[in-house]
Coordinates of C-alpha atoms and ligand atoms in Angstrom, one line a residue:
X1 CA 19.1 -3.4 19.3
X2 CA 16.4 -0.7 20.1
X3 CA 16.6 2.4 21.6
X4 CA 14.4 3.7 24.5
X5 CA 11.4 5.1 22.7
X6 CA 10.9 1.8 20.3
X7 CA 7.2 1.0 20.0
X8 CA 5.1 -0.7 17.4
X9 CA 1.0 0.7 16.9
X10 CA -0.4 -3.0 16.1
X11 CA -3.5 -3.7 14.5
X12 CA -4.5 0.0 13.8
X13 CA -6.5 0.8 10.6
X14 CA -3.9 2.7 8.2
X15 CA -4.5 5.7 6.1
X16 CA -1.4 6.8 4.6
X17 CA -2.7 7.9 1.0
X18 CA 1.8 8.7 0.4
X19 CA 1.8 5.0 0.8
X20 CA -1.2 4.0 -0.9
X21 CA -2.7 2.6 2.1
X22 CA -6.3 3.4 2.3
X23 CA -7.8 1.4 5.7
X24 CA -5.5 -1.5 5.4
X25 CA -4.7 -3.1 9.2
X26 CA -1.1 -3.0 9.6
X27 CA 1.6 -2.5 12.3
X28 CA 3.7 1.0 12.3
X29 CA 7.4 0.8 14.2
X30 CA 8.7 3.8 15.7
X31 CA 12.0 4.0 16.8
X32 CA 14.1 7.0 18.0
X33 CA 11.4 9.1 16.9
X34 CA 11.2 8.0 13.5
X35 CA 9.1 5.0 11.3
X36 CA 11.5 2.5 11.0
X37 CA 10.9 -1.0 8.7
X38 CA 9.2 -4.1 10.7
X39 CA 12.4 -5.2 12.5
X40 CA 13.6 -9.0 12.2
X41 CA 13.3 -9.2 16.2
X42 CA 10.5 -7.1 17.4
X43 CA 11.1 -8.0 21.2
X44 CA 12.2 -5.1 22.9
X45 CA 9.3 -2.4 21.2
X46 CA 6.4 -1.7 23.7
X47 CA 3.2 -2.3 22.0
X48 CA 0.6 0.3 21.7
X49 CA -3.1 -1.8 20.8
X50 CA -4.5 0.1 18.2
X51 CA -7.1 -2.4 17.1
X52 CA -10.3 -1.0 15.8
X53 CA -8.6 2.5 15.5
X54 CA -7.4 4.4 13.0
X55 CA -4.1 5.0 12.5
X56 CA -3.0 8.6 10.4
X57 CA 0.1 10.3 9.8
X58 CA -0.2 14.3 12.5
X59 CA -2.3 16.9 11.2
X60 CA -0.1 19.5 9.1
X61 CA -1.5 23.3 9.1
X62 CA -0.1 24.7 6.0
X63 CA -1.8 28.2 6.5
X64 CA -2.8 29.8 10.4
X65 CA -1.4 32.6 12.2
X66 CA -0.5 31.8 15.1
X67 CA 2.7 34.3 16.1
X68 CA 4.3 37.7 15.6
X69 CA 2.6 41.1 16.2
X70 CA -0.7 41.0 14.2
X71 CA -1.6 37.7 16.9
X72 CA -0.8 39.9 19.9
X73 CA -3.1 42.8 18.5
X74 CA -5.8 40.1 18.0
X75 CA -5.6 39.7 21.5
X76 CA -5.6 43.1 22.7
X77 CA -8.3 43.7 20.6
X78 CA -11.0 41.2 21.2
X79 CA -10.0 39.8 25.0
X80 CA -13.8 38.9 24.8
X81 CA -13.9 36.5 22.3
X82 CA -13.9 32.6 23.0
X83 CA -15.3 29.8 21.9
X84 CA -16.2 26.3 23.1
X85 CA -19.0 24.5 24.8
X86 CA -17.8 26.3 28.0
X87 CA -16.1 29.3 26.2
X88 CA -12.9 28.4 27.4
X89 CA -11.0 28.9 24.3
X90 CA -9.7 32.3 23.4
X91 CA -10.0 33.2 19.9
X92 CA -6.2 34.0 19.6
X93 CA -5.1 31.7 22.4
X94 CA -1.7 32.5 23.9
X95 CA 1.6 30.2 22.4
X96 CA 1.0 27.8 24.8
X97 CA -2.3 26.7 24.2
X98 CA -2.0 27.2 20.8
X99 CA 0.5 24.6 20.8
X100 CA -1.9 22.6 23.6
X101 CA -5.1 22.7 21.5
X102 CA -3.1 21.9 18.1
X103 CA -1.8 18.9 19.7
X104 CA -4.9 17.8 21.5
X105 CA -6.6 17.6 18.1
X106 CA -4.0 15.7 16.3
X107 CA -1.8 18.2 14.4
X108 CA 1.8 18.2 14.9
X109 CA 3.6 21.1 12.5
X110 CA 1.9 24.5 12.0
X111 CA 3.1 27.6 10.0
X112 CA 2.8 30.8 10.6
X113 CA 1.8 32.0 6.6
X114 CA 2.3 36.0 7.5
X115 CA 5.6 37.4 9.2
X116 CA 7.1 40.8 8.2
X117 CA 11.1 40.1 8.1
X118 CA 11.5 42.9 10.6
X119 CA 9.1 40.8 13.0
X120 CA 10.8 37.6 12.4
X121 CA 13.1 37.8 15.6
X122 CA 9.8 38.4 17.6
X123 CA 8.1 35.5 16.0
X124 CA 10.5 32.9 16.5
X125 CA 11.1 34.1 20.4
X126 CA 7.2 33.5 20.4
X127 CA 7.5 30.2 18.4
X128 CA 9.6 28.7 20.7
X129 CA 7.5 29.1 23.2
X130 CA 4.9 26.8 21.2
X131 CA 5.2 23.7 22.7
X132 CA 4.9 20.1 20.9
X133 CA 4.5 21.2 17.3
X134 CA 7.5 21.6 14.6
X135 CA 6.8 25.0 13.0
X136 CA 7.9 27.8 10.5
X137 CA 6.9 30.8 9.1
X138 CA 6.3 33.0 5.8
X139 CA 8.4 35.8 5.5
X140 CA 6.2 38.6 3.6
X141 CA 9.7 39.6 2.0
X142 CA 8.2 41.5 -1.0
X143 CA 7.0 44.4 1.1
X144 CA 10.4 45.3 1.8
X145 CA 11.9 48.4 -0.7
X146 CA 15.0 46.7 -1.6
X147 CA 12.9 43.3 -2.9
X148 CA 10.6 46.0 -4.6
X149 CA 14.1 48.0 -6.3
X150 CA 14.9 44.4 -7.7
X151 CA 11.5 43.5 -8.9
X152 CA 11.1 46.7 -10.7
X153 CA 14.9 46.9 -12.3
X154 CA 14.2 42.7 -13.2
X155 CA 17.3 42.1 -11.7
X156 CA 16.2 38.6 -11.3
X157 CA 20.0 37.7 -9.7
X158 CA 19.7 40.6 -7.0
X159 CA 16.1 39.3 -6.1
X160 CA 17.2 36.0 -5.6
X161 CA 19.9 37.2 -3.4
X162 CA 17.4 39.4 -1.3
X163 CA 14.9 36.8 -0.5
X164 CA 17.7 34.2 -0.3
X165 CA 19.0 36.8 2.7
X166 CA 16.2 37.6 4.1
X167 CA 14.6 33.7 4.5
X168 CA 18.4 33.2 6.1
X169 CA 18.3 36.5 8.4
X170 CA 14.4 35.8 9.6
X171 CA 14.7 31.6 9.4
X172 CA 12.1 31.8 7.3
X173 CA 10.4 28.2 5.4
X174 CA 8.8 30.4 2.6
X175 CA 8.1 33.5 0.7
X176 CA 4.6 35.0 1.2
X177 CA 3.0 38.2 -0.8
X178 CA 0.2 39.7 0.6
X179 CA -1.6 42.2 -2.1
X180 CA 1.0 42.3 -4.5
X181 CA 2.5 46.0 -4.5
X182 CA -0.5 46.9 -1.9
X183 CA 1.8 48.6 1.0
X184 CA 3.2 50.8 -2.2
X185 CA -0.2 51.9 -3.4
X186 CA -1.1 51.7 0.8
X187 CA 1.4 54.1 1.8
X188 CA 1.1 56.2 -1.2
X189 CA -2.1 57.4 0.2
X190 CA -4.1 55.5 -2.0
X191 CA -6.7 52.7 -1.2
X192 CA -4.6 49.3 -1.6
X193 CA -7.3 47.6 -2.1
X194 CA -9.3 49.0 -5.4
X195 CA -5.7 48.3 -8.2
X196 CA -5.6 45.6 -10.3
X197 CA -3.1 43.6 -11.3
X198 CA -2.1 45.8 -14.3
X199 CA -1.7 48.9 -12.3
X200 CA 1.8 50.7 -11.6
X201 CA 3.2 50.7 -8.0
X202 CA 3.5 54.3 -7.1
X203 CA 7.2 55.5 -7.2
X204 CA 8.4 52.1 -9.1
X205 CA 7.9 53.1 -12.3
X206 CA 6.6 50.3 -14.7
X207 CA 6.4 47.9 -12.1
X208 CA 2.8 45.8 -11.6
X209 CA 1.0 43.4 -9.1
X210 CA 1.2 41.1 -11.9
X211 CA 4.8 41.5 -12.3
X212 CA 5.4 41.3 -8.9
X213 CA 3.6 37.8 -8.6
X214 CA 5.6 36.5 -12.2
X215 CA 9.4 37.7 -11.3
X216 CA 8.8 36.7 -7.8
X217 CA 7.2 32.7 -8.2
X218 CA 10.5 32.6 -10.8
X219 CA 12.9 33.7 -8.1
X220 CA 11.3 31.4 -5.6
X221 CA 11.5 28.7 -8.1
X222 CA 15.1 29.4 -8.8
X223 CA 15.9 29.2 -5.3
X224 CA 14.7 25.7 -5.3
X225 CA 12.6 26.8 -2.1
X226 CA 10.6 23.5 -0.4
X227 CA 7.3 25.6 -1.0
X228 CA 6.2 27.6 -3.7
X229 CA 5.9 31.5 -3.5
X230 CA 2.7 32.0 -1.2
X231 CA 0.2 34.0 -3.3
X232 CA -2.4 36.3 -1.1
X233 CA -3.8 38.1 -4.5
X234 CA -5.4 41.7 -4.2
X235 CA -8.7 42.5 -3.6
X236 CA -8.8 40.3 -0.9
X237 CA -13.2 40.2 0.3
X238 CA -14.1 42.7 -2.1
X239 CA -17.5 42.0 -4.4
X240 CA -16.6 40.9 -8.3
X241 CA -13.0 39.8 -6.9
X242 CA -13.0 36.5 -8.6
X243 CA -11.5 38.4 -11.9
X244 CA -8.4 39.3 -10.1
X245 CA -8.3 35.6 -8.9
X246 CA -8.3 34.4 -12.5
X247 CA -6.0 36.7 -13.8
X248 CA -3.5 35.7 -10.8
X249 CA -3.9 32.3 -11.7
X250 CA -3.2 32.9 -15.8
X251 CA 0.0 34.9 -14.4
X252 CA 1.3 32.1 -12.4
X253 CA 0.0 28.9 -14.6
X254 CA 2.9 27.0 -15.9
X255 CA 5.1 27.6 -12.7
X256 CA 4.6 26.2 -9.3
X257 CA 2.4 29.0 -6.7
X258 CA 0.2 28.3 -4.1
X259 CA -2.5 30.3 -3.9
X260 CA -4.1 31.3 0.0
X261 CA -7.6 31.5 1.3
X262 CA -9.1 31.1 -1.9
X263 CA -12.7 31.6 -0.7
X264 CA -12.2 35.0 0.0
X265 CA -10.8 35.4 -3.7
X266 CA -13.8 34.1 -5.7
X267 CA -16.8 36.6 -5.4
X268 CA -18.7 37.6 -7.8
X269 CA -21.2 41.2 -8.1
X270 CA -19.5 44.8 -7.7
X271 CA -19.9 47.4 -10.5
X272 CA -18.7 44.8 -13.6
X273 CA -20.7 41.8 -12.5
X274 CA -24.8 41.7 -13.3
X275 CA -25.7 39.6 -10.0
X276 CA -25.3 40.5 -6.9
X277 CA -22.6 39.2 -4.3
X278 CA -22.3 35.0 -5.0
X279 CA -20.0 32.6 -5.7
X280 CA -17.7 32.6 -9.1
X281 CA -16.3 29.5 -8.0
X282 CA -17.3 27.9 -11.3
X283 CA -14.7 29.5 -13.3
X284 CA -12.0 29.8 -11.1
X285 CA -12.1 25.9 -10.1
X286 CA -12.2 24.7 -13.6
X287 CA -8.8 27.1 -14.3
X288 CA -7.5 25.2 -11.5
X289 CA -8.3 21.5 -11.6
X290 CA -6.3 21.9 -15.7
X291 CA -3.4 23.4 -14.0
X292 CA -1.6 21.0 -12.3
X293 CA 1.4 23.3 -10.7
X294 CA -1.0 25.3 -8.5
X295 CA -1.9 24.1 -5.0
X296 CA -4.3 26.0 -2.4
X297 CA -5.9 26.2 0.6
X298 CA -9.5 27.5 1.3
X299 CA -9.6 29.6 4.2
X300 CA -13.1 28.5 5.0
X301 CA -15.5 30.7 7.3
X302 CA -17.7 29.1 9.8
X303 CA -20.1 30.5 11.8
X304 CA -19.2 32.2 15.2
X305 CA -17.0 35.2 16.4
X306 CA -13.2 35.1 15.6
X307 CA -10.6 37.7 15.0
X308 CA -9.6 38.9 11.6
X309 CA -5.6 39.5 11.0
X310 CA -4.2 40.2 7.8
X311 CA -0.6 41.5 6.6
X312 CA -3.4 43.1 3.2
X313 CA -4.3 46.1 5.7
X314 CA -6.0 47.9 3.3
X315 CA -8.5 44.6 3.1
X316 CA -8.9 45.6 7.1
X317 CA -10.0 49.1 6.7
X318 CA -12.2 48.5 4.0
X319 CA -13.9 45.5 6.3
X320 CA -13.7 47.5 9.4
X321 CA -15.2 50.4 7.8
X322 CA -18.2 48.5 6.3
X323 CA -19.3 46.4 9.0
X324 CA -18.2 49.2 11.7
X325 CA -15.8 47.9 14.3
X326 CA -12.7 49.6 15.5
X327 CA -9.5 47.9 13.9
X328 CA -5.9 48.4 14.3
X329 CA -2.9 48.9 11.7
X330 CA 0.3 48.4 12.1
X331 CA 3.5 50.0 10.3
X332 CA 6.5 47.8 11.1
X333 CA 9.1 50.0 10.0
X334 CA 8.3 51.3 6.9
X335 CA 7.5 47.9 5.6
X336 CA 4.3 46.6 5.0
X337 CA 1.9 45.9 7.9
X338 CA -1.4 44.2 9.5
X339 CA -5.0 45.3 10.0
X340 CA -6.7 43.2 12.8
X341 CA -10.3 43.4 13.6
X342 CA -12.8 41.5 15.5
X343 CA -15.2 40.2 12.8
X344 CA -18.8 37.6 14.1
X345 CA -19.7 35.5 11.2
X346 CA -23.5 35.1 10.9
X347 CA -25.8 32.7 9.5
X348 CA -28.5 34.9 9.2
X349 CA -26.1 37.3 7.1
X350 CA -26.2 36.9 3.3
X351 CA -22.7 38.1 3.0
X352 CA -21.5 35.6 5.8
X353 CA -23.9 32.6 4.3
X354 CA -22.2 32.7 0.5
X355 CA -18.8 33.0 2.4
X356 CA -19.6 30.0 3.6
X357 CA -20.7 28.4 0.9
X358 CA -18.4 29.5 -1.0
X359 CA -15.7 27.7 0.7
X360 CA -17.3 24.2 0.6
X361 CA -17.8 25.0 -3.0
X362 CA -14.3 25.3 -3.5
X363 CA -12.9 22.2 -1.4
X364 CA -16.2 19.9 -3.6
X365 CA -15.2 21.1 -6.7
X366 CA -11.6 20.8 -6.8
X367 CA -10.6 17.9 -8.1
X368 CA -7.4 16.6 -6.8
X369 CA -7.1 16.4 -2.9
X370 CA -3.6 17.1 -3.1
X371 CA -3.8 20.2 -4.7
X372 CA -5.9 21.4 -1.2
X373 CA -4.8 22.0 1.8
X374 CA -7.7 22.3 4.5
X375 CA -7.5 25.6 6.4
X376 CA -9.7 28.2 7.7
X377 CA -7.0 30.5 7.6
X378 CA -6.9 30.7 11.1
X379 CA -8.6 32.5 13.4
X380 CA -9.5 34.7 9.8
X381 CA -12.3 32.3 9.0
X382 CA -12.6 30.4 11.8
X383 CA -10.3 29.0 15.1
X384 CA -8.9 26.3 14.1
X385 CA -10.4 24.0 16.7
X386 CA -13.2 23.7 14.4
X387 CA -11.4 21.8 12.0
X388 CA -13.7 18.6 12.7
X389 CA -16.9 20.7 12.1
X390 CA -15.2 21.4 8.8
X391 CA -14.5 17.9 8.2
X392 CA -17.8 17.0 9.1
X393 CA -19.5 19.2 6.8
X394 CA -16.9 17.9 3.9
X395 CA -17.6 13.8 5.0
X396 CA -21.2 14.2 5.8
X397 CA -23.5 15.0 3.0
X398 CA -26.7 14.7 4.5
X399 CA -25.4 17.0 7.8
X400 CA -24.0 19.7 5.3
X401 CA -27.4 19.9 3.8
X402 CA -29.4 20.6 6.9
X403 CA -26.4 23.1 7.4
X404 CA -27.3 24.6 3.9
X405 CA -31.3 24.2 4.5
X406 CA -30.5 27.2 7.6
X407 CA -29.4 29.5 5.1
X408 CA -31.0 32.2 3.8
X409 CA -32.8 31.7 0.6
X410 CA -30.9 33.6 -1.7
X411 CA -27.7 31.5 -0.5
X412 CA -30.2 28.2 0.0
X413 CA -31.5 28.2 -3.8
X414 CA -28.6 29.5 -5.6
X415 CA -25.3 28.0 -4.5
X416 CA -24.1 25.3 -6.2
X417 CA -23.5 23.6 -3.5
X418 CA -27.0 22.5 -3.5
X419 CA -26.4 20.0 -6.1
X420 CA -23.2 18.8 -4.8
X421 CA -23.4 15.4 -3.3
X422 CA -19.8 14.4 -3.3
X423 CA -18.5 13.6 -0.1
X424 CA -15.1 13.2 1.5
X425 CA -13.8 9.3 2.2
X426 CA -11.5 9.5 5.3
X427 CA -8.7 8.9 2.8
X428 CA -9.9 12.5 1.3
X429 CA -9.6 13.8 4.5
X430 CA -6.4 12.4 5.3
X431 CA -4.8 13.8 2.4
X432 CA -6.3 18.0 2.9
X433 CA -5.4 17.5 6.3
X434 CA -2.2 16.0 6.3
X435 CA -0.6 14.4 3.1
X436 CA -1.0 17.1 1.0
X437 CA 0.1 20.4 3.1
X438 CA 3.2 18.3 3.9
X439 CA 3.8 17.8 0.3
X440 CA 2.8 21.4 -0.5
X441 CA 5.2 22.8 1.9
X442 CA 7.7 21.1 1.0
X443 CA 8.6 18.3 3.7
X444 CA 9.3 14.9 3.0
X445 CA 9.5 13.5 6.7
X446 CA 5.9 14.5 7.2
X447 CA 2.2 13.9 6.1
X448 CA 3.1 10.0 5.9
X449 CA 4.2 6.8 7.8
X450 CA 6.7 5.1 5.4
X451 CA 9.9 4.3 6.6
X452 CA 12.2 7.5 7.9
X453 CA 9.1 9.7 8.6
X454 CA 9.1 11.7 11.5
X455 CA 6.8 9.4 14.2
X456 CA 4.3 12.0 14.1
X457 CA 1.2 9.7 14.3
X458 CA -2.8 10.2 15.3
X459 CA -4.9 7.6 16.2
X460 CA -9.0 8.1 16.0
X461 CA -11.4 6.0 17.2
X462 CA -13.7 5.7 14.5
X463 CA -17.1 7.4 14.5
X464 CA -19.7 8.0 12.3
X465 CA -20.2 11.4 13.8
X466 CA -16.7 12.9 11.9
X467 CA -16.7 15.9 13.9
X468 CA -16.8 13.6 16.9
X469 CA -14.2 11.8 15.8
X470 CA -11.6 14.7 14.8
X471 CA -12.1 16.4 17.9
X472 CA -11.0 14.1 20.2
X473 CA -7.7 11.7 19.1
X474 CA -7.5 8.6 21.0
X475 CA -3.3 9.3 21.0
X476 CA -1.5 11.9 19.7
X477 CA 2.3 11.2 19.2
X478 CA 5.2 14.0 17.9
X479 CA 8.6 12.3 17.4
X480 CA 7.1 8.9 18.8
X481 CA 6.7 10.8 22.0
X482 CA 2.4 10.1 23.4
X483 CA 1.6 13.9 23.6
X484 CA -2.2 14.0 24.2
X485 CA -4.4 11.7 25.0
X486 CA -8.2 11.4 24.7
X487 CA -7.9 15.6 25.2
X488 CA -5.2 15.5 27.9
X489 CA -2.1 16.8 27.5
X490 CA 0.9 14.2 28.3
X491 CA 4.0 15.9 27.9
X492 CA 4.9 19.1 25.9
X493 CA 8.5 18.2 24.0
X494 CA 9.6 21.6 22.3
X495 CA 9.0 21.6 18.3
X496 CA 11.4 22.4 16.0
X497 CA 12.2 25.6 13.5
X498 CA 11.8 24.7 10.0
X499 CA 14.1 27.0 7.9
X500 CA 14.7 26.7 4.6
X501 CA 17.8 28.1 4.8
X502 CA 20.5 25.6 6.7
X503 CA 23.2 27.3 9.1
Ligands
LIG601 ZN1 -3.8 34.1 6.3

């Protein structure tokens, strides 16, 4: 007995790296939106030919910003900005492309990694207006007073209660901190950007950044949250950064944290470094490949104009300030904020060039794929409708070389990334794009097809031109429903709210 709905993908090429299938043919049964087990009677399940395809579990985006206030300022702000062969993609896009392009490209769950809790309401009204994709959101809980009382009294049993509230008040998936203690040193008339992570929070007495990250990954772990505390360490673009990023990482080692956008974390130069501005990826990636309970995501740039939006306003003005474009801040209620300026990424810019660099350093170097989750921190680094440029660059060694050979010298001859000859296997790809940010966050129905998944399922035609391939799925399904198609939209089911909290 099937229900309407019941279809079986024959013949496709499999990459499931949660099942250890790495390009095996095999069949994959969907029924009432869900992979089910190879039935005993298979009449009665539409067939979907998926011969000389490739057959992967949907794209999950584990870091993007895609709702909430600091996306409708991005708007406002650069109405210019698109992208595209025919510049027909906004860089913020409204909700409903956003939900369109996601789809069209294979990716069926997205969160939202930066919400103030008193923009939550907003967010979600927004979000469900996001067609296709299941999606949640980060609640930046530690910029509110009461969270920062707790922290600094270590009254681990009040903080747990506070973010336990406030993920069930703002339906939240996770706890994010942007610039620990930054809004206190922010809105103490100080720059938020320039502390450490040994230096007191103005008016909360002994309190630290480094404190903040340590009690608050404990209280997140004591929750039993599905995802890890969300780290966004200080000092977020600034030269000789990639201290702070160590010492975050020895703070955290030993528990469970997932640290954001690393590639703009891991700069060297500034006043204690020799060099110049380069890449301390070296140190910082070793740290991480021996400890196993941290995850991250790379937040790589790519070339072209975007939008940058960030709940670390203080890492606005400093950026808006040096390169010299207007920016915007908000204040939402006493409670942290956003800085949101237009930024154009340059590959004629040194600065820009060892960003890039950078990033590819860090997804090369890492060892385990699912410790990574591929991002470009969208649109911070990039739109996310580059995603198969990245993949390109990650699966095509020889293409990511003539990339590197346009850079300027000092970028060109000193990166390490011109020694690097590893490149991604689809399997790799599979895994930053989809296994591991659904293991990452936390959600067991997704990132794979075994048995009870949700029938979130791309099919590629293969191609040895990756971003080719990426860009364009053959057949996009969400729930087992066909939602795209060769680039066309087919239907637009509403996604559901992941919460972490269940009402
Ligand atoms: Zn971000």
């Amino acid at each position: 007995m099937t229900a309407e709905g019941a279809f079986v993908i024959t013949g496709g090429t499999i990459h499931d790296p949660a099942t250890g299938r790495d390009g095996v043919v095999d069949d994959v049964f969907v029924d009432g939106g869900r992979i089910v087990a190879p039935p005993a009677d298979p009449r009665g399940f539409a067939r979907v030919d998926a011969r000389g395809l490739v057959v992967m579990p949907g794209g999950v985006d584990l870091h993007s910003h895609v709702a909430g206030p600091k996306v409708c300022a991005g708007r406002r702000i650069a109405p210019h900005l698109a992208r595209g062969p025919d510049r027909a993609i906004a860089a913020v896009p409204t909700i409903h492309a956003t939900g369109a392009l996601y789809a069209a490209l294979g990716y069926t769950t997205v969160f939202d990694a930066a919400i103030a809790c008193a923009a939550a309401e907003i967010a979600h009204l927004e979000l469900a207006e996001l067609p296709i994709l299941d999606k949640g959101i980060f609640l930046l809980a530690a910029d509110r007073g009461d969270v920062l009382e707790s922290l600094a009294r270590d009254d681990a049993r009040g903080l747990e209660r506070l973010l336990h509230a406030s993920l069930d008040a703002g339906r939240g998936w996770a706890v994010k901190v942007a610039n620990p203690g930054g809004p206190a040193f922010w809105k103490h008339g100080r720059r938020g950007d320039h502390h450490d992570l040994d230096a007191a929070l103005p008016g909360r007495g002994s309190l630290t950044p480094r404190l903040v990250l340590e009690r608050l990954a404990e209280a997140v772990g004591a929750l039993g949250l599905p995802h890890p505390l969300h780290v966004h360490t200080a000092n977020l673009g600034l030269p000789g950064n990639w201290r702070t990023m160590l010492e975050t990482m020895r703070s955290l080692a030993g528990r469970r944290a997932h640290l954001a956008h690393v590639q703009f974390h891991s700069y060297s130069g500034g006043d204690l470094d020799e060099g110049s501005f380069g890449s301390a990826v070296a140190p910082l990636v070793e740290f991480f490949n021996a400890h196993d309970t941290l995850t991250l995501d790379v937040g790589q740039i790519l070339f072209g104009d975007t939008v940058a939006m960030t709940g670390d306003a203080a890492a606005a003005e400093h950026l808006a300030a040096a390169t010299g474009v207007p920016w915007m801040a908000h204040d939402l209620h006493l409670e942290g904020g956003c800085g949101v300026l237009p930024i154009a990424y340059r590959d004629t810019s040194v600065i820009h060039a060892w960003q890039w660099a950078i990033g590819l350093e860090w997804f090369l170097c890492a060892r385990d794929p699912w410790r990574v989750a591929l991002s470009t921190d969208h649109p911070n680094g990039a739109h996310f409708t580059a995603y198969p440029h990245l993949m390109r660059l990650l699966g095509d060694e020889p293409f990511r070389r003539e990339a590197l050979s346009r850079l300027p010298p000092a970028v060109r001859d000193r990166s390490p990334l011109k020694d690097i000859t590893r490149e991604y296997t689809l399997q790799e790809l599979c895994i930053v794009t989809r296994a591991a940010p659904a293991r990452i966050a936390g959600l067991p129905q997704k990132g794979h097809l075994g048995v009870g998944a949700d029938a979130d399922i791309t099919i590629y035609r293969p191609d040895r031109d990756l971003a080719r391939m990426f860009a364009m799925p053959a057949k996009v399904f969400k729930q087992g429903i066909l939602v795209a198609e060769d680039g066309h939209l087919r239907s637009t089911p509403a996604g559901r709210t992941l919460a972490a909290v269940e009402r």
